[in-house]
Short mmCIF file of C-alpha atoms and ligand atoms in Angstrom, two decimals:
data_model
loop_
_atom_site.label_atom_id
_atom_site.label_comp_id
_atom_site.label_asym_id
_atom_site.label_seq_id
_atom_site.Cartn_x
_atom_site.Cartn_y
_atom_site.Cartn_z
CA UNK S 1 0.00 0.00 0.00
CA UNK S 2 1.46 3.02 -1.07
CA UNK S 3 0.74 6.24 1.35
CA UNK S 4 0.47 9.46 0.14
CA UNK S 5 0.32 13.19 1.79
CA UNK S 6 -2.21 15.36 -0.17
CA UNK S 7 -1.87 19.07 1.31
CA UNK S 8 -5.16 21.29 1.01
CA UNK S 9 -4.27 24.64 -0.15
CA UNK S 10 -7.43 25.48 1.84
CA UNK S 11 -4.94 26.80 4.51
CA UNK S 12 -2.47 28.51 2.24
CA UNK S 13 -1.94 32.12 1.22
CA UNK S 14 -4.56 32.70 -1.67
CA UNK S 15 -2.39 35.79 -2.30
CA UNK S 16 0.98 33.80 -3.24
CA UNK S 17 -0.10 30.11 -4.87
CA UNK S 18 2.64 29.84 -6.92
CA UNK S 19 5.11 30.25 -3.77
CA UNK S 20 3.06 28.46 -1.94
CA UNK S 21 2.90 25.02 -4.13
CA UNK S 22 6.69 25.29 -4.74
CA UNK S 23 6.91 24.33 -0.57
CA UNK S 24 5.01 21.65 -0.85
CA UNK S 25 7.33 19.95 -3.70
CA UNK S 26 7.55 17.07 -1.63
CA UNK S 27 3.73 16.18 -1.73
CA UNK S 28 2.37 13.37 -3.72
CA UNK S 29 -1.40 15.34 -4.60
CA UNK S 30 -2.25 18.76 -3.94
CA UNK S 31 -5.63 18.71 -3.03
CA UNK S 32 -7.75 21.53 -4.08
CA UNK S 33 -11.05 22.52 -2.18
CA UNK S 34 -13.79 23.58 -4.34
CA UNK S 35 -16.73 25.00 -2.23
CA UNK S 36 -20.42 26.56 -3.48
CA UNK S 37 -21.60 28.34 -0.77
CA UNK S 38 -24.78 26.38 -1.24
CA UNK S 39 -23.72 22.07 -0.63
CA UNK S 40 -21.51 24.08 2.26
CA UNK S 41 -21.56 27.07 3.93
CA UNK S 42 -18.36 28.92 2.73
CA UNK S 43 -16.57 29.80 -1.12
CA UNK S 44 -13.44 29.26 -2.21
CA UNK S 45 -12.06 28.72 -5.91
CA UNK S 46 -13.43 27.58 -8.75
CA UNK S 47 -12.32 25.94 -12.11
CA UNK S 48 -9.94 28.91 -13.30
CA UNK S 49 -7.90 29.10 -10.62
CA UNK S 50 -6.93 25.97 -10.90
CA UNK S 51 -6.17 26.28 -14.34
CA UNK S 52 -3.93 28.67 -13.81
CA UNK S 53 -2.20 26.61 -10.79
CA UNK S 54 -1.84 23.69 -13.33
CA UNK S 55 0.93 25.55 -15.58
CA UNK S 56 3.20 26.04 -12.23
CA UNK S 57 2.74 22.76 -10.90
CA UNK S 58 3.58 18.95 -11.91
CA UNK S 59 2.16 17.24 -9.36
CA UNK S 60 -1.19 15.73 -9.62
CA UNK S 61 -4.28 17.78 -8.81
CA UNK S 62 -6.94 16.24 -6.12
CA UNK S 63 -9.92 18.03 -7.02
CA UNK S 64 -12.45 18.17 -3.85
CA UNK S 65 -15.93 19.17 -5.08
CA UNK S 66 -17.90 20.30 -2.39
CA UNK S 67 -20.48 21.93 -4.60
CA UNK S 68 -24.53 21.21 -5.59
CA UNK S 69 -25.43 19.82 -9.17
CA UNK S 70 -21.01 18.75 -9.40
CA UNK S 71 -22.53 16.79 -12.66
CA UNK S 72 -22.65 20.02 -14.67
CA UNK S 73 -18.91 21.41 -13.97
CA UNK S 74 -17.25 18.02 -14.94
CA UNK S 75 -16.60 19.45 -18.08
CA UNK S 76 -15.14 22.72 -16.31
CA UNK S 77 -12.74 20.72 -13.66
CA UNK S 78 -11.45 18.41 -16.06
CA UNK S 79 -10.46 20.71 -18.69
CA UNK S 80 -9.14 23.01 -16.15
CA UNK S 81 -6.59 20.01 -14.73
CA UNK S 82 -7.77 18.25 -12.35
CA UNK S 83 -6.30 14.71 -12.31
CA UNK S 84 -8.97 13.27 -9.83
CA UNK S 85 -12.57 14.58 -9.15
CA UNK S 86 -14.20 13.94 -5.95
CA UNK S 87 -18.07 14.51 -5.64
CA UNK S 88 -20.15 13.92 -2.64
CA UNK S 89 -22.84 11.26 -2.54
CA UNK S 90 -25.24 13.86 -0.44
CA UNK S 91 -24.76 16.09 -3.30
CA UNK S 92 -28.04 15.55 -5.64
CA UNK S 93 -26.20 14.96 -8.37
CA UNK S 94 -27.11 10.90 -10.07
CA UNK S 95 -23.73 9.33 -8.51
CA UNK S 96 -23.23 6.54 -11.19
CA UNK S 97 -23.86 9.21 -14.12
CA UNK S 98 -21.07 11.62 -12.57
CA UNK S 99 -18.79 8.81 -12.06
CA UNK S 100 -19.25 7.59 -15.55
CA UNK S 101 -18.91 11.43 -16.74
CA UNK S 102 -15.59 11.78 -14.73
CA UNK S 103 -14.63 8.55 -16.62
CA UNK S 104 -15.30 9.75 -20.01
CA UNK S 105 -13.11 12.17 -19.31
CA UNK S 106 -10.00 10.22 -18.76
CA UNK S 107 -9.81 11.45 -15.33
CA UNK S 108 -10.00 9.37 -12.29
CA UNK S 109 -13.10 9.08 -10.10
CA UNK S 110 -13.46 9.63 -6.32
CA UNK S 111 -16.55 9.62 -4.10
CA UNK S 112 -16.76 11.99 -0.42
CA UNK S 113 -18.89 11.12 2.65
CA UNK S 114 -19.35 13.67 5.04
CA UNK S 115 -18.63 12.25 9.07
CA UNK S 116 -22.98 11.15 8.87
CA UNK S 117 -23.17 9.44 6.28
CA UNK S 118 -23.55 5.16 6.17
CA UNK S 119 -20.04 4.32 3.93
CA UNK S 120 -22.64 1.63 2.34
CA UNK S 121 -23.64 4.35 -0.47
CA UNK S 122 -20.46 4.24 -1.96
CA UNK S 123 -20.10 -0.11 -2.23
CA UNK S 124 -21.86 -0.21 -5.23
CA UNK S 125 -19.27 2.07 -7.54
CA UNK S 126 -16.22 1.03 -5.48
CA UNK S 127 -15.18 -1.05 -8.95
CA UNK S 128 -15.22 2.36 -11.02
CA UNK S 129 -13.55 4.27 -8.24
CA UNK S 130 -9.98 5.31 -7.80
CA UNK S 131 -10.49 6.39 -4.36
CA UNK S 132 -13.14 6.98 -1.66
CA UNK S 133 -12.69 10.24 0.73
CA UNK S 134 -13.90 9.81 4.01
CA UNK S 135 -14.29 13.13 5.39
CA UNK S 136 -12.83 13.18 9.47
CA UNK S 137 -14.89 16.55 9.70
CA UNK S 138 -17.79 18.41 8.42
CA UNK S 139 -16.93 19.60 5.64
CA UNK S 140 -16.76 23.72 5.27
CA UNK S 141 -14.12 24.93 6.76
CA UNK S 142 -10.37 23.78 7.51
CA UNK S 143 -8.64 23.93 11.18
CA UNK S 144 -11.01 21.92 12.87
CA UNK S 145 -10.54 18.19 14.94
CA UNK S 146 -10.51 15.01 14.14
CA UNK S 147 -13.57 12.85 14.26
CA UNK S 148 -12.23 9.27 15.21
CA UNK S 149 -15.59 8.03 15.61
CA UNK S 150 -15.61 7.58 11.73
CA UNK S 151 -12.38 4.90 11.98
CA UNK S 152 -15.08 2.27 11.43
CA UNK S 153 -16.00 3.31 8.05
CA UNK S 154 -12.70 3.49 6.60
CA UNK S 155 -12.02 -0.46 8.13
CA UNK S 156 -15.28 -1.34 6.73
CA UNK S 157 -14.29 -0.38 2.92
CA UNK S 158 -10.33 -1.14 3.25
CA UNK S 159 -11.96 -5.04 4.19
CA UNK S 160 -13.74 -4.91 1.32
CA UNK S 161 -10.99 -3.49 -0.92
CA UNK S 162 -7.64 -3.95 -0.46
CA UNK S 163 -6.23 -1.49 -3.07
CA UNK S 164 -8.74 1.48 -3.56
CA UNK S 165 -7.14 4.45 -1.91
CA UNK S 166 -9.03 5.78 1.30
CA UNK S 167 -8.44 9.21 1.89
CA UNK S 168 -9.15 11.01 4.89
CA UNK S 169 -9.92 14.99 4.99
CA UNK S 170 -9.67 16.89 8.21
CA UNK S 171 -8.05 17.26 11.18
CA UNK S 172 -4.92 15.55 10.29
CA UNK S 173 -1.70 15.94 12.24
CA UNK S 174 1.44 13.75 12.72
CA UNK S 175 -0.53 12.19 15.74
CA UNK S 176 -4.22 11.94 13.88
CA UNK S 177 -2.13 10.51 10.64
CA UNK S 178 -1.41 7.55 12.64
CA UNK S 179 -4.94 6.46 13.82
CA UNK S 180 -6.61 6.69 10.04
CA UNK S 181 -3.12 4.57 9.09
CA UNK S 182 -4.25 1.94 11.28
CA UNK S 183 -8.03 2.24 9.93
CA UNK S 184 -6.44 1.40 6.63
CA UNK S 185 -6.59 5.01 4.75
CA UNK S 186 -3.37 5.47 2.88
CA UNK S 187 -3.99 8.98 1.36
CA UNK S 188 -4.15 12.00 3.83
CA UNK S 189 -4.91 15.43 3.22
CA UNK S 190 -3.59 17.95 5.60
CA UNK S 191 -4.25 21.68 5.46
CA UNK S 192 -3.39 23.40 9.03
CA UNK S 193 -0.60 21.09 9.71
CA UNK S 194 1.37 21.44 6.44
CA UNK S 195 0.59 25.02 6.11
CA UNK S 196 1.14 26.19 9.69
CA UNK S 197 4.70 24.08 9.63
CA UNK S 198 7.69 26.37 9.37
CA UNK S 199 8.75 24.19 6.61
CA UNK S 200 6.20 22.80 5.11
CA UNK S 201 8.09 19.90 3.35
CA UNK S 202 9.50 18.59 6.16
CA UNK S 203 5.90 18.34 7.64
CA UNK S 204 4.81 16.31 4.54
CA UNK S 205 7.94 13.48 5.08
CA UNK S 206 6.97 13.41 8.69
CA UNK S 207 3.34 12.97 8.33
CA UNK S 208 4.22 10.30 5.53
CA UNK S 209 6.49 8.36 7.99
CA UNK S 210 3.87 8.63 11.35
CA UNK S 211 1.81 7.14 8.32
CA UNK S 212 4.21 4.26 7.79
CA UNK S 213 4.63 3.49 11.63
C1 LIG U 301 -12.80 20.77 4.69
C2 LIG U 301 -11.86 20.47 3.57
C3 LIG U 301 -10.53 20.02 4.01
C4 LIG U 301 -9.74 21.03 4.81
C5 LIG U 301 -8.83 20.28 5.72
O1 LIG U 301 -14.08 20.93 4.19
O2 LIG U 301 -12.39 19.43 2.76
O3 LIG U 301 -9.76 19.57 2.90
O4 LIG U 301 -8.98 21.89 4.02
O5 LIG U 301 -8.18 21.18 6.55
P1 LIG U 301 -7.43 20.75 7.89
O6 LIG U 301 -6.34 19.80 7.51
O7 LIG U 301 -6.95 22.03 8.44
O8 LIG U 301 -8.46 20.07 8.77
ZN1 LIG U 302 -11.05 18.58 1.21
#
C-alpha cells in the first residue's frame, strides 16, 4: 500500500499560490477545495484558478468538489486540470452518471462522505472508483478536529478493498495521521498542519512516515 500526503491549499496564502505550491514539492497530490456556498456554507475557488495553478505545478491535482449539481462542472474541472474529481454522494447529483462522466473524461473518479453518512452508499461504484474520501470533519471549513468516531468506516471499505485508496480529509496531524493509518486510509490530506509548519516539506515526510509506523 502506497501512502500518500495530499496538502489542502485550503490553509495557504490565496495571495501567493505559486510560492506556496513550490513548498510543498515534496507532496504526492495537492488537493484543491472547491466549495459553493450552497452544498456548504463557505466559497473558495473555482475551475480557473486551478487552471492557472496547473501551468506552475507537476504534481497531480486532487480536485475536492464540495459543490450542488457537481454533474454540470465536470466538463469545467477536467479541462481546467484536475487529475482526480471527488463529488459527494449527499450532493443531488445521479452518482453513477457523474462517475461515468468523470470517466469519459479520462480522469480518475473519487466519491466523499461527510462524518454522517452510512459508507454503504459508496459499495456499489467502489469497482469504477480510484479512491473513496472519508471526510474526518464536516466539511466547510479547515482547522477543525478530528472525528475518530468515523475509523469504522474506513475499516469497513479497506476489508472490502484492499487497493482502492481511502483518503481522509480533516483534522490531520502527525498524531491523527497515525490512527486513520491503522483504519487502513493510505492517502491523507492535511491543510493546518502542512501550512502552519515552518517548513512545510518537512511536515509532509513526517506525516508520511507517522503514516508508515
Ligand atoms: C474541509 C476540507 C478540508 C480542509 C482540511 O471541508 O475538505 O480539505 O482543508 O483542513 P485541515 O487539515 O486544516 O483540517
Ligand atoms: Zn477537502
Amino acid at each position: 500500500m502506497e501512502f500518500k500526503i495530499s496538502p489542502s491549499i485550503l490553509a495557504s496564502d490565496y495571495a501567493n499560490l505559486e510560492r506556496e505550491l513550490k513548498s510543498i514539492s515534496n507532496s504526492d497530490l495537492i488537493h484543491i477545495d472547491v466549495m459553493d456556498g450552497h452544498f456548504v456554507p463557505n466559497i473558495t475557488i473555482g475551475a480557473p484558478v486551478i487552471k492557472a495553478l496547473k501551468k506552475v505545478c507537476n504534481i497531480p491535482f486532487d480536485v475536492h468538489l464540495m459543490i450542488s449539481n457537481p454533474i454540470d462542472y465536470i466538463d469545467d474541472f477536467a479541462s481546467a486540470g484536475a487529475d482526480i474529481i471527488c463529488f459527494h454522494t449527499e450532493s443531488n447529483s445521479d452518482i453513477e452518471k457523474t462517475v461515468d462522466k468523470i470517466l469519459s473524461l479520462g480522469k480518475k473518479a473519487a466519491l466523499a462522505v461527510k462524518p454522517k453518512t452510512d459508507i454503504g452508499v459508496v459499495l456499489p461504484y467502489l469497482d469504477k472508483l480510484s479512491m473513496v474520501l472519508v471526510m474526518t470533519v464536516e466539511p466547510g471549513f479547515g482547522g477543525q478536529s478530528f472525528m475518530e468516531e468515523v475509523m469504522p468506516k474506513i475499516e469497513k471499505i479497506r476489508e472490502i478493498n484492499k487497493e482502492i485508496d481511502i483518503e481522509v480529509d480533516g483534522g490531520i496531524n502527525e498524531e491523527t495521521v497515525k490512527i486513520a493509518s491503522r483504519a487502513g486510509a493510505n492517502v491523507f490530506v492535511a491543510g493546518s498542519s502542512v501550512f502552519k509548519s515552518e517548513v512545510p516539506n518537512e511536515m509532509i515526510t513526517l506525516l508520511r512516515n507517522n503514516a508508515e509506523l
